[in-house]
Short mmCIF file of N, CA and C in Angstrom, two decimals:
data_model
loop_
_atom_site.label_atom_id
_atom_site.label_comp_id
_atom_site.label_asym_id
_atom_site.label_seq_id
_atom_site.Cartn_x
_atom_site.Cartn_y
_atom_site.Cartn_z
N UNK A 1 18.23 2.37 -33.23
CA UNK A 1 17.39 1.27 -32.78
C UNK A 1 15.95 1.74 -32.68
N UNK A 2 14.82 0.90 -33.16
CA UNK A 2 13.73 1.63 -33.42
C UNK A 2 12.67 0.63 -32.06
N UNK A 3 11.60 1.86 -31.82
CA UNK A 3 11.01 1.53 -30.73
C UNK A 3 10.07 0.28 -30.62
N UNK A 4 10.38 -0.74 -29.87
CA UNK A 4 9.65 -1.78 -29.60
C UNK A 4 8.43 -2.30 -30.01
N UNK A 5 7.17 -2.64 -30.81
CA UNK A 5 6.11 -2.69 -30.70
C UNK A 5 5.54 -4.01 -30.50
N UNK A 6 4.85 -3.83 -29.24
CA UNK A 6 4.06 -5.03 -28.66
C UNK A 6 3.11 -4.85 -28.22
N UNK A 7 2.20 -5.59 -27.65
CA UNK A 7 0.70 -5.60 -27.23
C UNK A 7 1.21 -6.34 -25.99
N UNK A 8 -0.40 -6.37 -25.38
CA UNK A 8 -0.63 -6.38 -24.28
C UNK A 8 -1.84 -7.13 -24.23
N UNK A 9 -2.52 -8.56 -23.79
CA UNK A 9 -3.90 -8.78 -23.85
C UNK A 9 -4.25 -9.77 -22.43
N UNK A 10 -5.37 -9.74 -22.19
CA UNK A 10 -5.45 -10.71 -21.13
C UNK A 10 -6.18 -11.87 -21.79
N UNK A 11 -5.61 -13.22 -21.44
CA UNK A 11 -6.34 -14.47 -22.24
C UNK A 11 -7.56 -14.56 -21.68
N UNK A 12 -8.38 -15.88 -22.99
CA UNK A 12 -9.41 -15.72 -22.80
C UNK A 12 -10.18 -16.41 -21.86
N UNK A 13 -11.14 -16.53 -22.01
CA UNK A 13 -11.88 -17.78 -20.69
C UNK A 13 -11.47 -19.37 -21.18
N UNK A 14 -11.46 -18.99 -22.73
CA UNK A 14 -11.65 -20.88 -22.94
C UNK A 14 -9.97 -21.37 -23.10
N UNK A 15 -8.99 -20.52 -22.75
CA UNK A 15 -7.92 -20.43 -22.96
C UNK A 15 -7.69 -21.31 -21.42
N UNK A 16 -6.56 -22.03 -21.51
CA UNK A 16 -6.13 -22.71 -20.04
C UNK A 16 -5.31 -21.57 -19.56
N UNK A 17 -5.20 -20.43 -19.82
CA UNK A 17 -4.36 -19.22 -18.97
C UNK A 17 -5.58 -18.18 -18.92
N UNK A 18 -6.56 -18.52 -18.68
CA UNK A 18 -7.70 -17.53 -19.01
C UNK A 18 -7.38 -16.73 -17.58
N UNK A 19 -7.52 -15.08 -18.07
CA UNK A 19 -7.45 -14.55 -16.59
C UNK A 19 -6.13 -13.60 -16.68
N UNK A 20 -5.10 -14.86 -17.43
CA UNK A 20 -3.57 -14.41 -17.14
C UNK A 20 -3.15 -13.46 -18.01
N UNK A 21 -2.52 -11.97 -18.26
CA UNK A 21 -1.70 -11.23 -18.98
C UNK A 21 -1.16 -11.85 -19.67
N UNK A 22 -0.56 -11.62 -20.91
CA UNK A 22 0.45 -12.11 -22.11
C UNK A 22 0.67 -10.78 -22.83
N UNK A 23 2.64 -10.72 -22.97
CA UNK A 23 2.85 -9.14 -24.11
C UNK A 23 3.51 -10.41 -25.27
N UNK A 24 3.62 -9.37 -26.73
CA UNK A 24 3.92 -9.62 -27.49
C UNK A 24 3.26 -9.44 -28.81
N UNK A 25 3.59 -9.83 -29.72
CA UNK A 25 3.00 -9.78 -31.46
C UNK A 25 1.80 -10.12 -31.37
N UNK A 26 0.84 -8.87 -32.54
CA UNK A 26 -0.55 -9.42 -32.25
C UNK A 26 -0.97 -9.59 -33.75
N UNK A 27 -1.41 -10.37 -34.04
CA UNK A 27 -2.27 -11.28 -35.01
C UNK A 27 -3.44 -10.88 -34.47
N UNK A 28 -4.09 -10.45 -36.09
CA UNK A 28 -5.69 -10.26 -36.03
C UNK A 28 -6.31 -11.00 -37.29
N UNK A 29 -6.98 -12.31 -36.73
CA UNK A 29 -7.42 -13.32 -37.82
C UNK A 29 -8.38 -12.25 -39.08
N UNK A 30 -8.34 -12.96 -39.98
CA UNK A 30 -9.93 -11.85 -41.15
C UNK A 30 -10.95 -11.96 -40.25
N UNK A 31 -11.42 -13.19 -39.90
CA UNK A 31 -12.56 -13.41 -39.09
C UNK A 31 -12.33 -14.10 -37.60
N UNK A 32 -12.90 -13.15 -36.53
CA UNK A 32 -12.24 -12.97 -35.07
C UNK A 32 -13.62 -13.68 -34.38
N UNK A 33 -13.79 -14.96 -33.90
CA UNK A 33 -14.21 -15.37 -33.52
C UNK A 33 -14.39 -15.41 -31.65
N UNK A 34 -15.81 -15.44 -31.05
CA UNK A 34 -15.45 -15.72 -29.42
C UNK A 34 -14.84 -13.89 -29.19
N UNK A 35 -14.68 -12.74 -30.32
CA UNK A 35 -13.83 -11.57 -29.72
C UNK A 35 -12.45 -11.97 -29.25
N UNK A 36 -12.04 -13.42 -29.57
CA UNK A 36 -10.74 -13.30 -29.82
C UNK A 36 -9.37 -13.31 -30.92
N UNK A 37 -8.69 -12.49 -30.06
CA UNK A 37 -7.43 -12.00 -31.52
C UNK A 37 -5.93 -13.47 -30.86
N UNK A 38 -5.23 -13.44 -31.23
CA UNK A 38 -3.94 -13.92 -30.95
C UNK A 38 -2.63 -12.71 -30.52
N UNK A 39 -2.02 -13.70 -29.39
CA UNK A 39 -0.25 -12.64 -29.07
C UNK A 39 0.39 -13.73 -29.44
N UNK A 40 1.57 -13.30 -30.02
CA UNK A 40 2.48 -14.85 -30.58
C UNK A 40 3.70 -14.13 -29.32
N UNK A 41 4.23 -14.53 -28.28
CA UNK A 41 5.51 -14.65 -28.47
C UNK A 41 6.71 -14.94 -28.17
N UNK A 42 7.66 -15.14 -28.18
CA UNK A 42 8.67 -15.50 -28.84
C UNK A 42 10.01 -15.95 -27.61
N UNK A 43 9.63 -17.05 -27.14
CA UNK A 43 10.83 -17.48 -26.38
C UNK A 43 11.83 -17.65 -26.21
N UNK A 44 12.61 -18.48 -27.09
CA UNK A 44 14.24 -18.23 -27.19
C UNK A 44 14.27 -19.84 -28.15
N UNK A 45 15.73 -19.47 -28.74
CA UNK A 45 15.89 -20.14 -29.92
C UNK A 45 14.73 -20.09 -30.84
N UNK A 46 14.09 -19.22 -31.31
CA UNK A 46 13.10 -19.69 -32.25
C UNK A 46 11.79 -19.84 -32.20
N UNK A 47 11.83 -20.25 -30.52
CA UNK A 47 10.18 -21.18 -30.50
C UNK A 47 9.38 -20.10 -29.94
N UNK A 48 7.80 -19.68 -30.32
CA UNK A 48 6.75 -19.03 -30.13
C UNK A 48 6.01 -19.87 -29.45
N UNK A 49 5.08 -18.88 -28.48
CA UNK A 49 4.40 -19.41 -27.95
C UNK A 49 2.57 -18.79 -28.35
N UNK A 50 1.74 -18.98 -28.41
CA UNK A 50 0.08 -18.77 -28.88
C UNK A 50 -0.59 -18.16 -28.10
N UNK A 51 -1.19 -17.16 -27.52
CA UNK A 51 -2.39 -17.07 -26.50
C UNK A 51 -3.16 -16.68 -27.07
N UNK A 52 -4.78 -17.26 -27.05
CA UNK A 52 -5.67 -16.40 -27.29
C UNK A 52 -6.43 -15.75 -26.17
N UNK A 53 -6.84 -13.83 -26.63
CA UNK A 53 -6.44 -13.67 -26.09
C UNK A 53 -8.30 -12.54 -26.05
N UNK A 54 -9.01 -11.72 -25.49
CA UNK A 54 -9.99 -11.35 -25.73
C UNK A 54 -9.70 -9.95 -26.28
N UNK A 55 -10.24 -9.98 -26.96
CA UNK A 55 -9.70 -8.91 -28.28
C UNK A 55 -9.61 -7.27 -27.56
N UNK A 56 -11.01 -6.99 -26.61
CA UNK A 56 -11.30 -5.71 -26.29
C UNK A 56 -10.53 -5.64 -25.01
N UNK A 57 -9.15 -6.34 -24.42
CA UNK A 57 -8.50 -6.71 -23.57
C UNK A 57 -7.23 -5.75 -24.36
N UNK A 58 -6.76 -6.19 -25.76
CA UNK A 58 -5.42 -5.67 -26.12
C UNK A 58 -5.33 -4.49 -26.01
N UNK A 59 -3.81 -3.69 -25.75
CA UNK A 59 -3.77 -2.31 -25.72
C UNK A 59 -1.72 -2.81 -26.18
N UNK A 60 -1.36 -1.55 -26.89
CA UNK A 60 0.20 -1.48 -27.27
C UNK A 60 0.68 -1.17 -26.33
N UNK A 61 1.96 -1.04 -26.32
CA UNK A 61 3.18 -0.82 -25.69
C UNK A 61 3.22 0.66 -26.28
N UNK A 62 3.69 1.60 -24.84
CA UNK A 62 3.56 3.15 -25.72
C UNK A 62 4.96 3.68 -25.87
N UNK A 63 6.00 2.64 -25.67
CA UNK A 63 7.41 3.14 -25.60
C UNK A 63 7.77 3.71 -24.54
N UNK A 64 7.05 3.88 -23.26
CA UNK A 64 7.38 4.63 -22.32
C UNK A 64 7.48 3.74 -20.83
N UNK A 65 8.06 4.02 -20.11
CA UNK A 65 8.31 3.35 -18.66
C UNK A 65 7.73 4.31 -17.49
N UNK A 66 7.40 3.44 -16.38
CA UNK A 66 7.17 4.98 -15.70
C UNK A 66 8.15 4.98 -14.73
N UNK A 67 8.17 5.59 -13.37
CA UNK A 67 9.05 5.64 -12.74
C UNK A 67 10.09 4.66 -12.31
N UNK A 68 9.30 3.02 -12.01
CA UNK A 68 10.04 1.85 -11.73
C UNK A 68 10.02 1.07 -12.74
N UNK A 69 10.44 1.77 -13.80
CA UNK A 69 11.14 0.96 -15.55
C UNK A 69 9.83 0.28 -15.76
N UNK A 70 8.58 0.29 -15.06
CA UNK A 70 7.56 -0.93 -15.75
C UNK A 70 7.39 -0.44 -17.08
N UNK A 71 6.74 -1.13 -18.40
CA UNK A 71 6.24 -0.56 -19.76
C UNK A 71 4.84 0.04 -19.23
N UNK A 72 4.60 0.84 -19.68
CA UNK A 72 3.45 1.38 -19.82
C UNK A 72 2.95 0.82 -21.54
N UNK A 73 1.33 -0.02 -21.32
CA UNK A 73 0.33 0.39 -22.22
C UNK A 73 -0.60 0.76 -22.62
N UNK A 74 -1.30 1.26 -23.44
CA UNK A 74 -2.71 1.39 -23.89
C UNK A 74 -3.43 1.03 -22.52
N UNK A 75 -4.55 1.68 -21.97
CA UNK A 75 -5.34 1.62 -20.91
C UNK A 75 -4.93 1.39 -19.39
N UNK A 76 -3.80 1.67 -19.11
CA UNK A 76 -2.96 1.63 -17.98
C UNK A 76 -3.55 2.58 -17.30
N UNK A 77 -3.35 2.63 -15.74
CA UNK A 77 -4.16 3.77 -15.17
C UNK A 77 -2.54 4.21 -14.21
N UNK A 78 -2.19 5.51 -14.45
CA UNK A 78 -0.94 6.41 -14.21
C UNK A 78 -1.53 7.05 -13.01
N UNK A 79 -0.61 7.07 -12.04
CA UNK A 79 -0.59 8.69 -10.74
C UNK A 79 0.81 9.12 -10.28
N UNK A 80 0.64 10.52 -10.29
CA UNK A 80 1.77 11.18 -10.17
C UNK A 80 0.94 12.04 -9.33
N UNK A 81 2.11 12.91 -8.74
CA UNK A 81 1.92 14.06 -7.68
C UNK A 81 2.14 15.23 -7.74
N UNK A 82 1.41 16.39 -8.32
CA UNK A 82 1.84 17.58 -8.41
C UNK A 82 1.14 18.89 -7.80
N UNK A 83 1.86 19.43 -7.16
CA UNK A 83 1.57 20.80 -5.96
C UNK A 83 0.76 20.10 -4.91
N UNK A 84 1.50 19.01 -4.15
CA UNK A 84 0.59 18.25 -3.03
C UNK A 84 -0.30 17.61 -3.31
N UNK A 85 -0.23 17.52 -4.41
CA UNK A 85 -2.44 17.02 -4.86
C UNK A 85 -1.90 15.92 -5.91
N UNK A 86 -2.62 14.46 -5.91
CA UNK A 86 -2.41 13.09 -6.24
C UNK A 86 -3.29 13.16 -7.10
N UNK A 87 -2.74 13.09 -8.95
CA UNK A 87 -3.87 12.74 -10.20
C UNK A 87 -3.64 11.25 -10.58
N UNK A 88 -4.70 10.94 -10.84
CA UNK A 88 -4.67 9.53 -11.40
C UNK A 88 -5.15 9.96 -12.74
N UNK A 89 -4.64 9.21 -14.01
CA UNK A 89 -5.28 9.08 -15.18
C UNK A 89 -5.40 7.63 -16.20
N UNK A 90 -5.57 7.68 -17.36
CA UNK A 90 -5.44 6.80 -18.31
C UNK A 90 -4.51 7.19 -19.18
N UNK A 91 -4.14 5.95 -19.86
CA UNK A 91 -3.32 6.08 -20.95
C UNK A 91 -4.10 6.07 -22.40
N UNK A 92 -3.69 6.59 -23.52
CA UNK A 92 -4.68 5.89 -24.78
C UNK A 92 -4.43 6.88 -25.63
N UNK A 93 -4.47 6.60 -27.01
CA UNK A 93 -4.10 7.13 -28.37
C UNK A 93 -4.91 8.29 -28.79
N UNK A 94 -4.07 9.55 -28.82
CA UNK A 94 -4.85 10.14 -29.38
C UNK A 94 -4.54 11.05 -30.55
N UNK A 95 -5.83 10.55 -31.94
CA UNK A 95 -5.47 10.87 -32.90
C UNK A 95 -5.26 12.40 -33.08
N UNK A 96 -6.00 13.48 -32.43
CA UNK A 96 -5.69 14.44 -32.59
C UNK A 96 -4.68 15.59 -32.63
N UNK A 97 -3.96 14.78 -31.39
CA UNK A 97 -2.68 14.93 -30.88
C UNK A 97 -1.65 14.33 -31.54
N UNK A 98 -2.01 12.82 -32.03
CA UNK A 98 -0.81 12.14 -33.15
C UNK A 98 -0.24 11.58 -31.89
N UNK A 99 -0.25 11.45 -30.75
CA UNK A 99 0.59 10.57 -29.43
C UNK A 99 -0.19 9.94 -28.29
N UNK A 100 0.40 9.22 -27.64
CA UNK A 100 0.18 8.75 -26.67
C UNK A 100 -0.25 9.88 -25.28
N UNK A 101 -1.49 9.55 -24.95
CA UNK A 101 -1.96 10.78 -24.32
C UNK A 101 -2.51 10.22 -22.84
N UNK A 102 -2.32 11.19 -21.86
CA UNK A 102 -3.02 10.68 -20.74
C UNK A 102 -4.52 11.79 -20.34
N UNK A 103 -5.34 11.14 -20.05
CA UNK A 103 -6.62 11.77 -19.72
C UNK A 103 -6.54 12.01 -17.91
N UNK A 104 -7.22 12.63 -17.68
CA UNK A 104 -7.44 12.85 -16.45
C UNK A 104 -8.24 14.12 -15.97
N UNK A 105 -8.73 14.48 -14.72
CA UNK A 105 -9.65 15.31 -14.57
C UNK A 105 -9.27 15.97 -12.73
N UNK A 106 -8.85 17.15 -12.71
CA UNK A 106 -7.85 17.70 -11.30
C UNK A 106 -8.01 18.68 -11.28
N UNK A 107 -7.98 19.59 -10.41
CA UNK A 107 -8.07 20.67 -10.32
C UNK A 107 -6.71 21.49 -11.17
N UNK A 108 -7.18 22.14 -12.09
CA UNK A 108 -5.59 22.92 -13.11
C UNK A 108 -5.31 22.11 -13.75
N UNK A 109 -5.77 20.60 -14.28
CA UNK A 109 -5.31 20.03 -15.02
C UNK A 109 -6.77 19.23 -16.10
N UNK A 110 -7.53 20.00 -16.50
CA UNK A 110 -8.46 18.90 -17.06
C UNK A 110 -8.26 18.40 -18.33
N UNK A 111 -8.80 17.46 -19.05
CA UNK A 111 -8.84 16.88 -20.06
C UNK A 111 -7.24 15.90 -20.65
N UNK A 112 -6.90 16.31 -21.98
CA UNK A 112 -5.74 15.70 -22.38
C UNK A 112 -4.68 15.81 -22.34
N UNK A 113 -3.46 15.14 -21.91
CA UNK A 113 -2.17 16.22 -21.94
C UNK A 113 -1.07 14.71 -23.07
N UNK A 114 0.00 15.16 -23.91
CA UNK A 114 0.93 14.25 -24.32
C UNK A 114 1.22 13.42 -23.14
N UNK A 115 1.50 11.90 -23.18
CA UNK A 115 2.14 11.70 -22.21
C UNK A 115 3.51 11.24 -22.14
N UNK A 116 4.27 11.44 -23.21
CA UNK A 116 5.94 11.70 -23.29
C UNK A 116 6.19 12.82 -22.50
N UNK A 117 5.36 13.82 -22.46
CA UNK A 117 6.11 15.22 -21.94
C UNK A 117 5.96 15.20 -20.62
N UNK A 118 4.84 14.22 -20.11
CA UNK A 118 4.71 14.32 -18.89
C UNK A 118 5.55 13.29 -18.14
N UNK A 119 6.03 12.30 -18.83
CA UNK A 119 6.62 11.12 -17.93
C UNK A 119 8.34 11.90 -18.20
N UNK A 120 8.54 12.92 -18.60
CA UNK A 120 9.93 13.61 -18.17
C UNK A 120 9.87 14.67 -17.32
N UNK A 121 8.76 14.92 -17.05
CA UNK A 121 8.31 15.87 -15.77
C UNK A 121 8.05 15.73 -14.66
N UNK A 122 6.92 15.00 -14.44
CA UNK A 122 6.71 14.05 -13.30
C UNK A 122 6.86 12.56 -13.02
N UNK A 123 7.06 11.89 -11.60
CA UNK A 123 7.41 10.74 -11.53
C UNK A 123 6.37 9.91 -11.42
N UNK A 124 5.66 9.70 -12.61
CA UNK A 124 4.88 8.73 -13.10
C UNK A 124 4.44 7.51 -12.50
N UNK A 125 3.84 6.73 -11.66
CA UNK A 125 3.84 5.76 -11.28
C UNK A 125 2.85 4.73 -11.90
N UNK A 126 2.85 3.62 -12.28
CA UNK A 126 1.86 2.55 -12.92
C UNK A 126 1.49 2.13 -11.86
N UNK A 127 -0.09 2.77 -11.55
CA UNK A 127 -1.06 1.73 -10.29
C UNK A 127 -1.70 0.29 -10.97
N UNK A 128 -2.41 0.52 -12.39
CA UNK A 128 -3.21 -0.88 -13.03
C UNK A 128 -3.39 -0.48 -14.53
N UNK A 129 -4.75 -1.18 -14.26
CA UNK A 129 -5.26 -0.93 -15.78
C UNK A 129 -6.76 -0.87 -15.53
N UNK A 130 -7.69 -0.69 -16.98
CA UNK A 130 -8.73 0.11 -16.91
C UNK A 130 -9.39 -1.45 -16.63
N UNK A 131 -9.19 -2.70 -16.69
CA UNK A 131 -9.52 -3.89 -16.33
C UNK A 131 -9.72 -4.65 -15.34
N UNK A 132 -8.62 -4.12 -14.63
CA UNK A 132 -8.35 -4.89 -13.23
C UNK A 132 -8.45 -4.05 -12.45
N UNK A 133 -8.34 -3.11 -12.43
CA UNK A 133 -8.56 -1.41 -11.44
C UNK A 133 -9.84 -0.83 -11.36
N UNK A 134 -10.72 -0.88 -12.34
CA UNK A 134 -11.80 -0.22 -12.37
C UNK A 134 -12.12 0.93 -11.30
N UNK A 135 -11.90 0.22 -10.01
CA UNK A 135 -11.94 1.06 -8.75
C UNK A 135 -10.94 2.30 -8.61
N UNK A 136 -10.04 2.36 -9.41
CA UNK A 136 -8.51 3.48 -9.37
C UNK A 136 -9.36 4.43 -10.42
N UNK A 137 -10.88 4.30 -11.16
CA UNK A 137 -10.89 5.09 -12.15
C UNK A 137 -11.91 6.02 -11.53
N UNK A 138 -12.35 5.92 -10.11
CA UNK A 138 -13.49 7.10 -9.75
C UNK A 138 -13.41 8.48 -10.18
N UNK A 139 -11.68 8.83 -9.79
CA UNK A 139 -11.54 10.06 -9.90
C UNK A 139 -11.04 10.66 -11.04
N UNK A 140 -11.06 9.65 -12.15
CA UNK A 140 -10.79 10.25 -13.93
C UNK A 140 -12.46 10.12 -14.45
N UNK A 141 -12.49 11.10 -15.76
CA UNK A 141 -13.67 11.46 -16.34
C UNK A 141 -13.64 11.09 -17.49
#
């Protein structure tokens, strides 16, 4: 069974859910008007549903859960606890690495680490995102 791929976007202003989260399939028109893209998805029997959605809002699904089964995606802000001392980081792609990577900045821990290897190590917790949290990001660099 192969791993899930979905997005993540928050709709837009002119959208009647403006404000509100939507996951699912993302459609990217040729020409992206307003900075918005589309999530299609997919209710039952068949029928789809539309959001548009503000483009610099979307982030994927990274295949990973954190401690309380939530999905983790793209720009999520992660804290875990290690040797007494509380890191917060981000989530986000990194090509160099080829994976899903978390950033963060701690004493013994700076810069990039995989973050598959870390969500089987430590107990991961999902506080927000780089959107709605802004304030959870003082202490990442």
């Amino acid at each position: 069974m192969g791993r899930d791929i979905k997005f993540r976007g928050k709709c837009s202003g002119q959208s009647k859910y403006a404000g509100e989260w939507v996951k699912g399939g993302l459609v990217v028109p040729q020409e992206i008007s307003n900075n918005e893209v589309l999530i299609i998805r997919a209710i039952a029997d068949g029928c789809t549903t539309t959001y548009h959605v503000d483009a610099d809002t979307v982030g994927q699904f990274t295949g990973l859960y954190d401690k309380n089964e939530k999905e983790i995606y793209e720009g999520d802000i992660l804290r875990f606890h290690h040797n007494n001392k509380e890191y917060v980081c981000i989530v986000g792609w990194n090509n160099e690495v080829g994976a899903w990577c978390i950033r963060f900045n701690g004493i013994g821990y700076v810069g990039i680490r995989p973050l598959g290897e870390w969500i089987c190590e430590y107990k991961i917790e999902l506080i927000g995102n780089i959107f709605d949290n802004k304030e959870l990001l003082e202490e990442v660099k």
